[in-house]
Coordinates of C-alpha atoms in Angstrom, one line a residue:
M1 CA 9.0 20.0 17.4
I2 CA 5.5 18.4 17.9
A3 CA 4.0 17.3 14.2
I4 CA 0.6 16.5 15.3
S5 CA -1.3 16.2 18.6
L6 CA -2.1 12.5 19.6
E7 CA -4.9 10.8 21.4
E8 CA -4.0 8.3 24.0
G9 CA -2.8 4.9 22.2
D10 CA -2.2 6.8 19.0
Q11 CA 1.2 7.1 17.4
L12 CA 3.0 9.0 14.7
R13 CA 4.0 6.5 11.9
W14 CA 5.2 8.3 8.9
V15 CA 5.7 11.9 7.9
R16 CA 6.1 12.6 3.8
L17 CA 6.3 15.4 1.5
A18 CA 3.2 15.8 -1.0
R19 CA 1.9 18.5 -3.4
V20 CA -1.8 19.2 -3.5
E21 CA -1.9 17.6 -7.1
D22 CA -0.7 14.3 -5.8
S23 CA -2.7 11.6 -3.7
I24 CA -2.3 9.3 -0.9
I25 CA -2.9 5.5 -0.6
I26 CA -3.4 4.4 2.6
G27 CA -3.3 0.3 3.7
S28 CA -5.0 -1.4 6.7
R29 CA -3.8 -4.7 8.5
L30 CA -7.1 -6.2 7.5
G31 CA -6.4 -5.7 3.7
M32 CA -8.5 -2.4 3.0
A33 CA -7.0 0.3 1.2
I34 CA -8.1 4.0 0.6
H35 CA -6.8 6.3 -2.3
F36 CA -7.9 10.1 -2.1
R37 CA -6.3 13.3 -3.5
A38 CA -4.1 15.9 -1.2
T39 CA -6.0 18.6 -2.0
D40 CA -7.1 21.3 0.6
E41 CA -10.7 20.1 0.1
Q42 CA -9.5 16.3 1.0
L43 CA -6.6 17.3 3.2
R44 CA -6.8 20.7 4.5
P45 CA -3.6 22.3 5.9
L46 CA -3.7 22.8 9.7
G47 CA -1.1 23.6 12.2
R48 CA 1.3 21.4 13.8
P49 CA -0.1 21.0 17.3
T50 CA -3.8 20.2 15.7
R51 CA -5.0 16.2 15.4
G52 CA -5.7 16.6 11.8
V53 CA -8.7 15.1 9.9
K54 CA -9.7 11.3 9.6
A55 CA -8.1 9.7 6.6
M56 CA -9.7 6.2 6.9
A57 CA -12.3 4.5 8.7
L58 CA -11.5 1.3 10.5
K59 CA -12.9 -1.8 12.2
K60 CA -12.1 -2.0 15.7
S61 CA -9.7 -4.9 15.1
D62 CA -8.0 -3.2 12.1
E63 CA -4.9 -0.8 12.1
L64 CA -3.1 1.6 9.5
I65 CA 0.2 -0.3 8.4
S66 CA 1.5 1.2 5.4
M67 CA 0.9 4.5 3.2
D68 CA 2.4 6.2 -0.3
I69 CA 2.1 9.1 -2.2
L70 CA 1.3 8.6 -6.0
P71 CA 2.6 11.8 -8.3
S72 CA 0.1 14.2 -10.0
Q73 CA 1.0 12.6 -13.2
V74 CA -0.5 8.9 -12.0
V75 CA -3.2 10.7 -10.7
A76 CA -4.5 12.1 -13.4
S77 CA -5.0 8.6 -15.2
I78 CA -7.1 7.4 -12.4
A79 CA -11.1 7.5 -12.7
E80 CA -13.0 8.5 -9.8
G81 CA -16.3 7.4 -8.7
D82 CA -18.0 3.9 -9.4
E83 CA -16.3 0.5 -10.1
A84 CA -16.0 -0.6 -14.1
D85 CA -18.0 -3.3 -15.2
A86 CA -16.5 -6.9 -14.8
D87 CA -15.7 -7.3 -18.6
S88 CA -13.9 -3.5 -18.9
E89 CA -12.0 -4.2 -15.8
S90 CA -10.7 -7.6 -17.0
E91 CA -9.5 -5.9 -20.3
E92 CA -8.0 -3.1 -18.1
L93 CA -6.2 -5.2 -16.0
E94 CA -4.4 -7.4 -18.6
A95 CA -3.2 -4.0 -20.3
E96 CA -2.0 -2.3 -17.2
C97 CA -0.2 -5.9 -16.4
N98 CA 1.9 -5.3 -19.6
T99 CA 2.9 -1.8 -18.5
Q100 CA 5.9 -0.6 -16.6
G101 CA 3.8 0.4 -13.5
P102 CA 3.2 1.8 -11.2
W103 CA 1.4 -0.8 -9.0
A104 CA 0.3 -1.2 -5.4
L105 CA 2.5 -4.0 -4.0
V106 CA 0.5 -5.9 -1.6
I107 CA 2.3 -8.2 1.0
T108 CA 0.6 -10.4 3.3
M109 CA 2.2 -11.6 7.1
G110 CA 1.8 -15.4 5.7
G111 CA 4.1 -14.8 2.6
L112 CA 2.1 -14.1 -0.3
G113 CA 2.1 -11.1 -2.3
K114 CA 1.3 -9.4 -5.9
R115 CA 1.4 -6.3 -8.0
V116 CA -2.0 -4.3 -8.5
P117 CA -2.2 -1.8 -10.9
I118 CA -2.9 1.5 -9.3
T119 CA -5.8 2.3 -11.5
Q120 CA -7.9 -0.5 -9.5
F121 CA -7.8 1.8 -6.6
R122 CA -10.0 4.6 -7.8
L123 CA -9.9 8.0 -6.1
Q124 CA -12.3 8.4 -3.1
N125 CA -13.0 10.9 -0.1
R126 CA -11.2 10.2 3.0
A127 CA -12.4 9.1 5.8
G128 CA -14.2 5.9 4.1
M129 CA -13.4 2.3 4.6
G130 CA -11.7 1.9 1.0
L131 CA -11.5 -1.1 -1.2
R132 CA -10.3 -4.6 -0.5
S133 CA -6.7 -4.9 -1.7
I134 CA -6.5 -8.8 -1.3
K135 CA -8.3 -11.6 -0.9
F136 CA -6.7 -13.6 2.0
R137 CA -6.0 -17.1 1.1
K138 CA -6.2 -18.0 5.0
A139 CA -8.5 -16.5 7.5
N140 CA -6.0 -15.7 9.9
D141 CA -3.4 -13.7 7.4
R142 CA -3.3 -10.2 7.5
L143 CA -1.5 -7.5 5.3
A144 CA 2.3 -6.4 6.2
S145 CA 2.8 -3.9 3.5
L146 CA 1.1 -2.4 0.6
R147 CA 3.8 0.1 -1.5
I148 CA 3.8 1.8 -4.6
V149 CA 6.6 0.2 -7.0
N150 CA 8.0 0.5 -10.4
E151 CA 9.2 -2.4 -12.8
D152 CA 13.0 -1.9 -12.0
D153 CA 12.5 -1.8 -8.4
E154 CA 13.4 -4.4 -5.8
I155 CA 12.5 -5.5 -2.6
I156 CA 13.7 -6.8 0.8
L157 CA 11.4 -9.0 3.1
V158 CA 12.1 -9.7 6.7
T159 CA 10.6 -12.4 8.8
S160 CA 10.0 -12.6 12.5
R161 CA 12.5 -15.3 12.8
G162 CA 15.2 -13.1 11.0
I163 CA 15.0 -14.4 7.7
I164 CA 16.0 -12.0 4.8
I165 CA 15.0 -12.5 1.3
R166 CA 15.7 -9.6 -1.7
Q167 CA 13.7 -10.4 -5.1
A168 CA 12.8 -8.2 -8.1
V169 CA 9.3 -6.4 -8.2
K170 CA 8.8 -7.6 -11.6
A171 CA 9.2 -11.2 -10.5
I172 CA 5.8 -10.7 -8.4
S173 CA 2.6 -11.6 -10.3
C174 CA 0.6 -8.7 -11.3
Q175 CA -3.0 -9.6 -10.4
S176 CA -6.4 -8.0 -9.4
R177 CA -7.7 -6.6 -6.4
A178 CA -9.8 -9.6 -5.5
A179 CA -6.8 -12.3 -6.1
T180 CA -5.0 -14.3 -3.4
G181 CA -1.6 -13.3 -4.7
V182 CA 1.3 -15.7 -5.4
R183 CA 4.1 -17.3 -2.7
V184 CA 6.7 -14.7 -2.3
Q185 CA 8.7 -16.3 0.7
K186 CA 7.9 -19.9 1.9
L187 CA 7.7 -19.6 5.9
D188 CA 7.8 -22.0 8.4
D189 CA 4.3 -22.4 10.6
D190 CA 5.4 -20.0 13.3
D191 CA 7.0 -17.3 11.0
A192 CA 5.7 -14.4 9.4
I193 CA 6.8 -11.3 7.4
V194 CA 7.4 -8.6 9.7
A195 CA 9.0 -5.9 7.3
V196 CA 9.1 -4.7 3.9
A197 CA 11.8 -2.6 2.6
L198 CA 11.9 -0.9 -0.8
V199 CA 15.3 -1.0 -2.8
P200 CA 16.0 1.5 -5.3
P201 CA 17.8 -0.4 -8.7
T202 CA 21.1 1.8 -8.2
A203 CA 21.7 0.5 -4.6
E204 CA 24.3 -1.9 -4.0
S205 CA 23.2 -3.1 -0.6
A206 CA 20.2 -2.6 1.5
E207 CA 22.0 -0.3 4.1
G208 CA 19.8 2.8 4.7
V209 CA 16.4 1.6 2.9
D210 CA 13.0 2.5 4.0
V211 CA 11.8 -0.4 6.2
E212 CA 8.1 -0.8 6.7
E213 CA 7.1 -3.1 9.9

């Protein structure tokens, strides 16, 4: 059955279950991320054949590359409104990096990544441009994935040349939104991260995991 009506050149990327108490975080190729509630006011229910409402404003050269759902328990701990002052934000970051998550795991096509406390992505109204999720170290780097993760999760990174590496999320540094991240995979000049798979800690293999390209 038709899930959504699409404009020419658009495509359906994700279908996920969410409750009105939950929130949604979306990442773009140019490193922006927007976080908004899944309430009827922000994301009103519509019929299947409709086009829906705008989730995120994009620059002409940008595109959506990731989305995830945050449960209501996490949403309740996140403030809305203006950014915190620098001193307060620094203290909160240090405290939140010592927790068990959740974090937004940000991975770039150039092989850099970091964990960002989800509280750094304050709740906003949908249809905005969002907040910057990472400072690119190289001008031509782009965001490969933005996923919500917990301490015991593992990921699999896949490159355009078919190289695969599996590593624990907790081995990746926790940093602020403004940071550039750390090297999570060494790449040749002509290689790039093209997919990120989240592996539950109980999984014995990568078979059947959710791969994001």
